[in-house]
């Protein structure tokens, strides 16, 4: 089957670092994307890992290990505005579609 | 640029009614997608179109039809709405599947 597993909720304090994990079960999986969604609005693209390793974009980093079927999103110097839902998404095979995880709700506290 | 636009923003239907959700993008993307999102759930792909003139089923296509009218527009039709189709519907477009641009969503309630 093709599914991605994420924790449903994570809580952290302002200024801290938080890691949101994503594990998946699928074959022929092409890369892992991460999206952010505020209050049920339009999801926005954050990052993509095509290959193993770490990708850094400002305060956000994303990691992928294809051999472990595992990835994570790392958010540093947390701000209140980072409170949102975060989704990992994978591309099954060489297709033009994405399968999304169920999302992790991040609550940042003062 | 408006990006991805969707109409309507909100809609209430009675069971058995039909309606079409409209989506348009001005980014000249080849691929377009329709998703539904239920409370506490991720986005589930209904249909997608890799290019003008082509459409493919996603994870949850039953009860829906789509039309890729031209490169800009991709519509989603509910022929006979059911309460199970109460959801938020998002349209998206992309050049690369991993980086999709989403519209603001249509909040649909079927009573």
GROMACS .gro file of C-alpha atoms in nm, chain A:
model
  110
    1UNK     CA    1   0.000   0.000   0.000
    2UNK     CA    2   0.092   0.363  -0.027
    3UNK     CA    3   0.067   0.553   0.299
    4UNK     CA    4   0.260   0.809   0.498
    5UNK     CA    5   0.250   0.827   0.876
    6UNK     CA    6   0.297   1.144   1.081
    7UNK     CA    7   0.231   1.231   1.446
    8UNK     CA    8  -0.106   1.402   1.477
    9UNK     CA    9   0.008   1.681   1.710
   10UNK     CA   10   0.330   1.842   1.829
   11UNK     CA   11   0.369   2.124   2.081
   12UNK     CA   12   0.678   2.342   2.127
   13UNK     CA   13   0.770   2.678   2.271
   14UNK     CA   14   0.868   2.991   2.087
   15UNK     CA   15   1.236   2.997   1.997
   16UNK     CA   16   1.277   2.621   2.024
   17UNK     CA   17   1.350   2.358   1.758
   18UNK     CA   18   1.095   2.097   1.658
   19UNK     CA   19   1.115   1.792   1.434
   20UNK     CA   20   0.813   1.646   1.254
   21UNK     CA   21   0.868   1.289   1.137
   22UNK     CA   22   0.721   1.112   0.840
   23UNK     CA   23   0.750   0.742   0.768
   24UNK     CA   24   0.611   0.574   0.462
   25UNK     CA   25   0.534   0.236   0.315
   26UNK     CA   26   0.538   0.221  -0.060
   27UNK     CA   27   0.749   0.086  -0.339
   28UNK     CA   28   0.909   0.292  -0.610
   29UNK     CA   29   0.872   0.606  -0.408
   30UNK     CA   30   1.012   0.922  -0.571
   31UNK     CA   31   1.106   1.185  -0.316
   32UNK     CA   32   0.929   1.356  -0.025
   33UNK     CA   33   0.764   1.699  -0.019
   34UNK     CA   34   0.649   1.909   0.275
   35UNK     CA   35   0.356   2.152   0.283
   36UNK     CA   36   0.226   2.399   0.542
   37UNK     CA   37  -0.141   2.482   0.596
   38UNK     CA   38  -0.272   2.761   0.820
   39UNK     CA   39  -0.625   2.734   0.960
   40UNK     CA   40  -0.763   2.524   0.675
   41UNK     CA   41  -0.641   2.763   0.407
   42UNK     CA   42  -0.449   2.684   0.094
   43UNK     CA   43  -0.154   2.449   0.157
   44UNK     CA   44   0.179   2.600   0.058
   45UNK     CA   45   0.491   2.417  -0.058
   46UNK     CA   46   0.786   2.424   0.183
   47UNK     CA   47   1.052   2.185   0.056
   48UNK     CA   48   1.135   1.875  -0.146
   49UNK     CA   49   1.392   1.600  -0.106
   50UNK     CA   50   1.459   1.400  -0.420
   51UNK     CA   51   1.770   1.236  -0.278
   52UNK     CA   52   1.892   1.130   0.065
   53UNK     CA   53   2.021   1.401   0.290
   54UNK     CA   54   1.935   1.741   0.427
   55UNK     CA   55   1.786   2.035   0.239
   56UNK     CA   56   1.791   2.373   0.413
   57UNK     CA   57   1.563   2.668   0.339
   58UNK     CA   58   1.603   2.943   0.597
   59UNK     CA   59   1.466   2.829   0.933
   60UNK     CA   60   1.325   2.511   0.779
   61UNK     CA   61   1.522   2.199   0.688
   62UNK     CA   62   1.402   1.869   0.550
   63UNK     CA   63   1.571   1.531   0.557
   64UNK     CA   64   1.517   1.210   0.366
   65UNK     CA   65   1.651   0.857   0.407
   66UNK     CA   66   1.510   0.639   0.131
   67UNK     CA   67   1.668   0.323   0.272
   68UNK     CA   68   1.480   0.381   0.599
   69UNK     CA   69   1.159   0.508   0.429
   70UNK     CA   70   1.180   0.804   0.663
   71UNK     CA   71   1.196   1.179   0.648
   72UNK     CA   72   1.152   1.476   0.875
   73UNK     CA   73   1.091   1.849   0.872
   74UNK     CA   74   1.300   2.052   1.115
   75UNK     CA   75   1.180   2.397   1.219
   76UNK     CA   76   1.429   2.616   1.403
   77UNK     CA   77   1.383   2.939   1.601
   78UNK     CA   78   1.011   2.870   1.624
   79UNK     CA   79   0.777   3.166   1.592
   80UNK     CA   80   0.410   3.192   1.682
   81UNK     CA   81   0.326   3.216   1.311
   82UNK     CA   82   0.468   2.864   1.263
   83UNK     CA   83   0.156   2.727   1.436
   84UNK     CA   84  -0.004   2.538   1.149
   85UNK     CA   85  -0.055   2.191   1.005
   86UNK     CA   86   0.236   2.030   0.824
   87UNK     CA   87   0.196   1.755   0.564
   88UNK     CA   88   0.449   1.524   0.411
   89UNK     CA   89   0.370   1.396   0.063
   90UNK     CA   90   0.529   1.136  -0.160
   91UNK     CA   91   0.521   1.066  -0.532
   92UNK     CA   92   0.441   0.700  -0.597
   93UNK     CA   93   0.650   0.576  -0.887
   94UNK     CA   94   0.726   0.801  -1.180
   95UNK     CA   95   0.375   0.949  -1.173
   96UNK     CA   96   0.249   1.304  -1.174
   97UNK     CA   97   0.061   1.279  -0.846
   98UNK     CA   98   0.125   1.306  -0.473
   99UNK     CA   99  -0.001   1.101  -0.179
  100UNK     CA  100  -0.032   1.308   0.140
  101UNK     CA  101   0.010   1.210   0.502
  102UNK     CA  102  -0.269   1.297   0.744
  103UNK     CA  103  -0.080   1.598   0.875
  104UNK     CA  104   0.080   1.715   1.199
  105UNK     CA  105  -0.069   2.008   1.389
  106UNK     CA  106   0.208   2.217   1.540
  107UNK     CA  107   0.118   2.443   1.829
  108UNK     CA  108   0.379   2.699   1.927
  109UNK     CA  109   0.339   2.836   2.277
  110UNK     CA  110   0.487   3.159   2.417
   0.00000   0.00000   0.00000
